[in-house]
Amino acid sequence: MKKFKKFYIEITSVCNLACTFCPQTQRQANFIKVDAFTKILDEIKPHTDYIYFHVKGEPLLHPKVDELLDLSHERGFKVNITSNGTLINKNKHKLLNKPALRQINFSLHSFDGHEGSTNKEEYIMSILSFVKEAVATSKLLISFRLWNLDTDNTTNLERNRNREILEMIEREFNLDYKIEEKFVRGSGLKIADQIYLNQDHEFKWPKLTEKEDEGKGFCHALRNQAAILVDGTVVPCCLDGEGVINLGNINQTPFSEIVEGERANKLFDGFSRREVVEELCRKCGYRQRFSM
């Protein structure tokens, strides 16, 4: 039986922002129902211990995110949430002291990525306030993400785009250094106990209109991760935000059968041979990090 280190469950396809780095999904706007979520948990339990409320959408928009966390805890799962952080004040009572919640990733680059953003200080300070309260009262891990660096002019972009945010983090956590001094792209920098900062290049979602590569290489899809979209569609990884590689639907077929189905096995066996069988995978820049 396949076991996954990471299992992504998209609890909503809806987002309250329209960031340049995250194309709006063409799928129907949807929120997962509690009974459908419960069924998914029961089916994936033999396959994973860690679930992520993420593919597309903003998970804190889900009106029952607290109930979903409680259901996850009842079944022994640890949960990671990736959020743009804009709704943290409205939802902190649904997150604090939830034993299932292991980590929250805050995509701080969402502020500059969304054209209508206003008042950066209020946005960052509301997140930092929540983080201080959360780590003081729990073992919750926090990752601040700034995935907006330019490959050609990293230093300039850091200074112009991120310095304001970094200054607030330095001030609020009494850092005696500038974050840039210790920054290594792609590596987490420990800011304080339970709190990390990760900076990297802007993320690019794979899509079928991109240029195809040579079709050789490796990926961890269906090896250490799998994902289920809000409508029940099973996909091999968290980067298939449109459900292009549709392996089946958990509402019609048991998950254990889907991941051992013909399309899933062809993808898995292909990567074992360092051959890329799916068109979307041949157009995924992220996969190239693992090639050869």
Short mmCIF file of C-alpha atoms in Angstrom, two decimals:
data_model
loop_
_atom_site.label_atom_id
_atom_site.label_comp_id
_atom_site.label_asym_id
_atom_site.label_seq_id
_atom_site.Cartn_x
_atom_site.Cartn_y
_atom_site.Cartn_z
CA MET A 1 0.00 0.00 0.00
CA LYS A 2 1.35 3.42 -0.99
CA LYS A 3 2.19 5.73 1.92
CA PHE A 4 2.57 9.49 1.43
CA LYS A 5 4.53 12.00 3.52
CA LYS A 6 2.23 14.78 2.34
CA PHE A 7 -1.42 14.55 1.42
CA TYR A 8 -3.16 17.65 0.08
CA ILE A 9 -6.88 18.13 0.59
CA GLU A 10 -8.31 21.20 -1.10
CA ILE A 11 -11.06 22.35 1.25
CA THR A 12 -12.09 25.21 -1.04
CA SER A 13 -11.24 26.35 -4.58
CA VAL A 14 -12.22 29.93 -3.70
CA CYS A 15 -9.72 32.67 -2.86
CA ASN A 16 -10.27 36.23 -1.63
CA LEU A 17 -7.22 37.50 -3.55
CA ALA A 18 -6.18 37.46 -7.20
CA CYS A 19 -2.39 37.19 -7.07
CA THR A 20 -0.29 37.47 -10.20
CA PHE A 21 1.73 34.36 -9.32
CA CYS A 22 -1.37 32.18 -8.79
CA PRO A 23 -3.68 31.83 -11.82
CA GLN A 24 -7.37 31.80 -10.96
CA THR A 25 -8.75 28.29 -11.27
CA GLN A 26 -11.15 27.56 -14.11
CA ARG A 27 -12.92 25.01 -11.95
CA GLN A 28 -16.25 25.67 -10.29
CA ALA A 29 -16.13 27.61 -7.02
CA ASN A 30 -16.70 25.10 -4.25
CA PHE A 31 -16.33 24.39 -0.52
CA ILE A 32 -15.91 20.85 0.74
CA LYS A 33 -18.84 19.48 2.72
CA VAL A 34 -18.17 18.05 6.17
CA ASP A 35 -19.45 14.58 5.26
CA ALA A 36 -17.32 14.48 2.09
CA PHE A 37 -14.27 15.58 4.09
CA THR A 38 -14.94 12.88 6.71
CA LYS A 39 -15.18 10.23 3.98
CA ILE A 40 -11.84 11.36 2.53
CA LEU A 41 -10.15 11.16 5.95
CA ASP A 42 -11.41 7.63 6.49
CA GLU A 43 -10.22 6.50 3.06
CA ILE A 44 -6.74 8.03 3.21
CA LYS A 45 -6.00 7.04 6.81
CA PRO A 46 -3.95 3.98 5.81
CA HIS A 47 -1.96 6.11 3.36
CA THR A 48 -0.74 9.11 5.40
CA ASP A 49 -0.44 10.83 8.76
CA TYR A 50 0.00 14.40 7.49
CA ILE A 51 -2.57 16.39 5.55
CA TYR A 52 -2.36 19.84 4.03
CA PHE A 53 -5.39 22.06 3.55
CA HIS A 54 -4.11 23.34 0.24
CA VAL A 55 -4.01 23.15 -3.53
CA LYS A 56 -5.84 26.22 -4.76
CA GLY A 57 -8.09 28.53 -2.74
CA GLU A 58 -7.73 30.20 0.66
CA PRO A 59 -8.49 27.62 3.39
CA LEU A 60 -9.45 30.24 6.00
CA LEU A 61 -12.45 31.12 3.83
CA HIS A 62 -13.99 27.77 4.73
CA PRO A 63 -16.67 28.53 7.34
CA LYS A 64 -16.10 25.21 9.11
CA VAL A 65 -12.30 25.06 9.08
CA ASP A 66 -12.37 24.53 12.86
CA GLU A 67 -14.68 21.54 12.49
CA LEU A 68 -12.43 20.08 9.79
CA LEU A 69 -9.47 20.41 12.16
CA ASP A 70 -11.39 18.63 14.93
CA LEU A 71 -12.36 15.78 12.59
CA SER A 72 -8.71 15.47 11.53
CA HIS A 73 -7.60 15.27 15.17
CA GLU A 74 -10.18 12.59 15.98
CA ARG A 75 -8.61 10.41 13.29
CA GLY A 76 -5.02 11.06 14.31
CA PHE A 77 -3.94 13.39 11.50
CA LYS A 78 -1.56 16.33 11.77
CA VAL A 79 -2.58 19.30 9.62
CA ASN A 80 -0.60 21.98 7.79
CA ILE A 81 -2.37 25.06 6.44
CA THR A 82 -1.05 27.42 3.76
CA SER A 83 -2.73 30.83 3.88
CA ASN A 84 -2.30 34.34 2.53
CA GLY A 85 -2.97 35.50 6.10
CA THR A 86 -5.48 38.24 5.27
CA LEU A 87 -8.25 36.54 7.28
CA ILE A 88 -6.21 35.57 10.32
CA ASN A 89 -7.92 37.99 12.73
CA LYS A 90 -11.38 36.75 11.78
CA ASN A 91 -10.37 33.13 12.15
CA LYS A 92 -7.83 32.96 14.95
CA HIS A 93 -10.41 31.61 17.41
CA LYS A 94 -10.92 28.69 14.99
CA LEU A 95 -7.20 27.89 14.90
CA LEU A 96 -5.74 28.53 18.34
CA ASN A 97 -5.43 25.48 20.57
CA LYS A 98 -6.46 23.03 17.86
CA PRO A 99 -4.36 19.90 18.56
CA ALA A 100 -4.46 18.74 14.93
CA LEU A 101 -2.82 21.91 13.67
CA ARG A 102 0.91 21.29 13.22
CA GLN A 103 2.04 24.19 11.02
CA ILE A 104 0.79 27.33 9.27
CA ASN A 105 2.60 28.68 6.22
CA PHE A 106 1.93 32.37 5.61
CA SER A 107 2.48 33.44 2.00
CA LEU A 108 3.60 37.00 2.75
CA HIS A 109 4.36 37.59 -0.94
CA SER A 110 0.58 37.65 -1.42
CA PHE A 111 0.50 41.32 -0.41
CA ASP A 112 2.61 42.50 -3.35
CA GLY A 113 1.18 39.80 -5.62
CA HIS A 114 -2.38 41.12 -5.25
CA GLU A 115 -3.01 44.36 -7.13
CA GLY A 116 -5.59 45.73 -4.71
CA SER A 117 -3.54 45.31 -1.53
CA THR A 118 -3.52 48.24 0.89
CA ASN A 119 -1.76 48.89 4.22
CA LYS A 120 1.14 46.47 4.32
CA GLU A 121 1.90 47.23 7.97
CA GLU A 122 -1.59 46.33 9.17
CA TYR A 123 -1.48 43.12 7.14
CA ILE A 124 1.92 41.99 8.47
CA MET A 125 1.28 43.07 12.05
CA SER A 126 -2.00 41.15 12.27
CA ILE A 127 -0.13 37.99 11.22
CA LEU A 128 2.76 38.62 13.62
CA SER A 129 0.33 39.24 16.47
CA PHE A 130 -1.39 35.92 15.82
CA VAL A 131 1.96 34.13 15.54
CA LYS A 132 3.19 35.45 18.88
CA GLU A 133 0.01 34.33 20.61
CA ALA A 134 0.02 30.93 18.91
CA VAL A 135 3.62 29.99 19.71
CA ALA A 136 3.24 31.21 23.29
CA THR A 137 0.33 28.85 23.88
CA SER A 138 1.09 25.83 21.67
CA LYS A 139 3.74 23.90 19.73
CA LEU A 140 2.48 25.29 16.42
CA LEU A 141 5.18 25.76 13.77
CA ILE A 142 5.15 28.90 11.63
CA SER A 143 6.70 29.45 8.22
CA PHE A 144 6.79 32.94 6.73
CA ARG A 145 7.12 32.66 2.96
CA LEU A 146 8.49 35.29 0.62
CA TRP A 147 8.50 33.46 -2.68
CA ASN A 148 8.94 36.51 -4.88
CA LEU A 149 12.67 36.74 -5.57
CA ASP A 150 13.89 37.51 -9.08
CA THR A 151 16.46 35.08 -10.45
CA ASP A 152 18.31 37.90 -12.23
CA ASN A 153 18.39 40.57 -9.53
CA THR A 154 17.72 38.95 -6.20
CA THR A 155 19.40 41.54 -4.00
CA ASN A 156 17.58 44.47 -5.59
CA LEU A 157 14.22 42.74 -5.38
CA GLU A 158 14.74 41.78 -1.76
CA ARG A 159 15.50 45.38 -0.90
CA ASN A 160 12.64 46.93 -2.82
CA ARG A 161 9.90 44.38 -2.34
CA ASN A 162 10.61 42.74 0.98
CA ARG A 163 12.68 45.10 3.15
CA GLU A 164 9.59 46.67 4.70
CA ILE A 165 8.27 43.23 5.71
CA LEU A 166 11.66 42.04 6.93
CA GLU A 167 12.07 45.17 9.06
CA MET A 168 8.78 44.47 10.83
CA ILE A 169 9.83 40.87 11.50
CA GLU A 170 13.24 42.01 12.77
CA ARG A 171 11.65 44.58 15.06
CA GLU A 172 8.87 42.36 16.46
CA PHE A 173 11.23 39.47 17.23
CA ASN A 174 14.10 41.68 18.45
CA LEU A 175 16.58 40.35 15.93
CA ASP A 176 20.07 41.81 16.27
CA TYR A 177 20.87 41.24 12.59
CA LYS A 178 19.42 42.00 9.18
CA ILE A 179 17.74 38.94 7.72
CA GLU A 180 19.58 39.40 4.41
CA GLU A 181 22.86 38.81 6.21
CA LYS A 182 21.90 35.22 7.06
CA PHE A 183 19.58 34.48 4.17
CA VAL A 184 20.20 31.46 1.94
CA ARG A 185 17.70 31.12 -0.91
CA GLY A 186 15.49 28.06 -0.51
CA SER A 187 16.59 27.36 3.06
CA GLY A 188 14.56 28.19 6.15
CA LEU A 189 16.01 30.78 8.50
CA LYS A 190 15.06 30.31 12.14
CA ILE A 191 13.63 33.60 13.46
CA ALA A 192 12.64 32.33 16.90
CA ASP A 193 11.49 29.09 18.51
CA GLN A 194 8.91 27.49 16.20
CA ILE A 195 9.18 30.35 13.67
CA TYR A 196 10.98 30.21 10.32
CA LEU A 197 11.37 32.40 7.24
CA ASN A 198 11.74 30.97 3.76
CA GLN A 199 12.65 33.03 0.71
CA ASP A 200 12.72 31.69 -2.84
CA HIS A 201 12.04 32.49 -6.47
CA GLU A 202 8.50 33.25 -7.58
CA PHE A 203 6.50 30.07 -7.97
CA LYS A 204 5.19 29.17 -11.42
CA TRP A 205 2.21 26.84 -11.81
CA PRO A 206 2.61 24.27 -14.61
CA LYS A 207 0.12 24.46 -17.47
CA LEU A 208 -0.45 22.70 -20.77
CA THR A 209 0.30 25.83 -22.81
CA GLU A 210 3.93 25.89 -21.62
CA LYS A 211 6.80 24.53 -23.68
CA GLU A 212 7.45 20.81 -23.25
CA ASP A 213 10.82 19.59 -21.99
CA GLU A 214 12.74 16.49 -23.13
CA GLY A 215 10.56 14.18 -21.01
CA LYS A 216 13.37 12.73 -18.91
CA GLY A 217 13.74 12.93 -15.15
CA PHE A 218 12.12 12.24 -11.81
CA CYS A 219 9.39 13.57 -9.53
CA HIS A 220 7.99 12.71 -6.10
CA ALA A 221 4.37 12.72 -7.36
CA LEU A 222 2.51 9.63 -6.07
CA ARG A 223 5.73 8.72 -4.25
CA ASN A 224 5.68 11.05 -1.27
CA GLN A 225 2.57 13.07 -2.09
CA ALA A 226 -0.92 12.98 -3.58
CA ALA A 227 -3.82 15.43 -3.63
CA ILE A 228 -7.60 15.56 -3.73
CA LEU A 229 -9.37 18.57 -5.20
CA VAL A 230 -12.50 19.98 -3.61
CA ASP A 231 -14.79 18.07 -6.01
CA GLY A 232 -13.16 14.75 -5.14
CA THR A 233 -10.79 14.54 -8.12
CA VAL A 234 -7.57 12.73 -7.21
CA VAL A 235 -4.38 14.17 -8.75
CA PRO A 236 -0.76 13.08 -8.29
CA CYS A 237 0.57 16.26 -6.70
CA CYS A 238 -0.29 19.70 -5.31
CA LEU A 239 0.79 21.46 -8.53
CA ASP A 240 -2.04 20.08 -10.67
CA GLY A 241 -4.37 22.92 -9.75
CA GLU A 242 -6.79 22.29 -12.63
CA GLY A 243 -7.11 18.53 -12.28
CA VAL A 244 -5.44 17.85 -15.63
CA ILE A 245 -4.06 14.48 -14.49
CA ASN A 246 -7.40 13.15 -13.29
CA LEU A 247 -6.72 9.77 -11.71
CA GLY A 248 -10.33 9.24 -10.64
CA ASN A 249 -12.86 10.66 -8.22
CA ILE A 250 -13.01 9.59 -4.59
CA ASN A 251 -16.78 10.12 -4.61
CA GLN A 252 -17.12 7.24 -7.09
CA THR A 253 -14.05 5.03 -6.51
CA PRO A 254 -12.16 4.15 -3.30
CA PHE A 255 -8.88 6.04 -3.00
CA SER A 256 -6.84 2.84 -2.60
CA GLU A 257 -8.11 1.70 -6.00
CA ILE A 258 -7.47 5.06 -7.66
CA VAL A 259 -3.77 5.19 -6.69
CA GLU A 260 -3.30 1.66 -8.00
CA GLY A 261 -5.19 2.39 -11.22
CA GLU A 262 -3.70 2.23 -14.72
CA ARG A 263 -2.99 5.95 -15.15
CA ALA A 264 -1.49 6.27 -11.67
CA ASN A 265 0.78 3.26 -12.14
CA LYS A 266 1.95 4.44 -15.56
CA LEU A 267 2.97 7.79 -14.05
CA PHE A 268 4.68 6.13 -11.07
CA ASP A 269 6.50 3.51 -13.15
CA GLY A 270 7.53 6.15 -15.67
CA PHE A 271 9.28 8.22 -13.02
CA SER A 272 10.96 5.03 -11.76
CA ARG A 273 12.51 4.74 -15.24
CA ARG A 274 13.21 8.52 -15.30
CA GLU A 275 10.63 8.88 -18.07
CA VAL A 276 7.86 11.50 -17.90
CA VAL A 277 4.64 10.03 -19.27
CA GLU A 278 2.16 12.85 -18.54
CA GLU A 279 2.09 15.96 -20.73
CA LEU A 280 1.57 18.34 -17.78
CA CYS A 281 4.61 16.86 -16.03
CA ARG A 282 6.73 17.54 -19.13
CA LYS A 283 5.70 21.19 -18.80
CA CYS A 284 6.41 21.53 -15.08
CA GLY A 285 9.43 23.62 -14.14
CA TYR A 286 9.27 22.44 -10.54
CA ARG A 287 9.82 18.82 -11.62
CA GLN A 288 13.07 19.82 -13.28
CA ARG A 289 14.59 20.36 -9.82
CA PHE A 290 14.55 16.59 -9.36
CA SER A 291 15.53 15.59 -12.89
CA MET A 292 18.26 13.01 -13.47
#
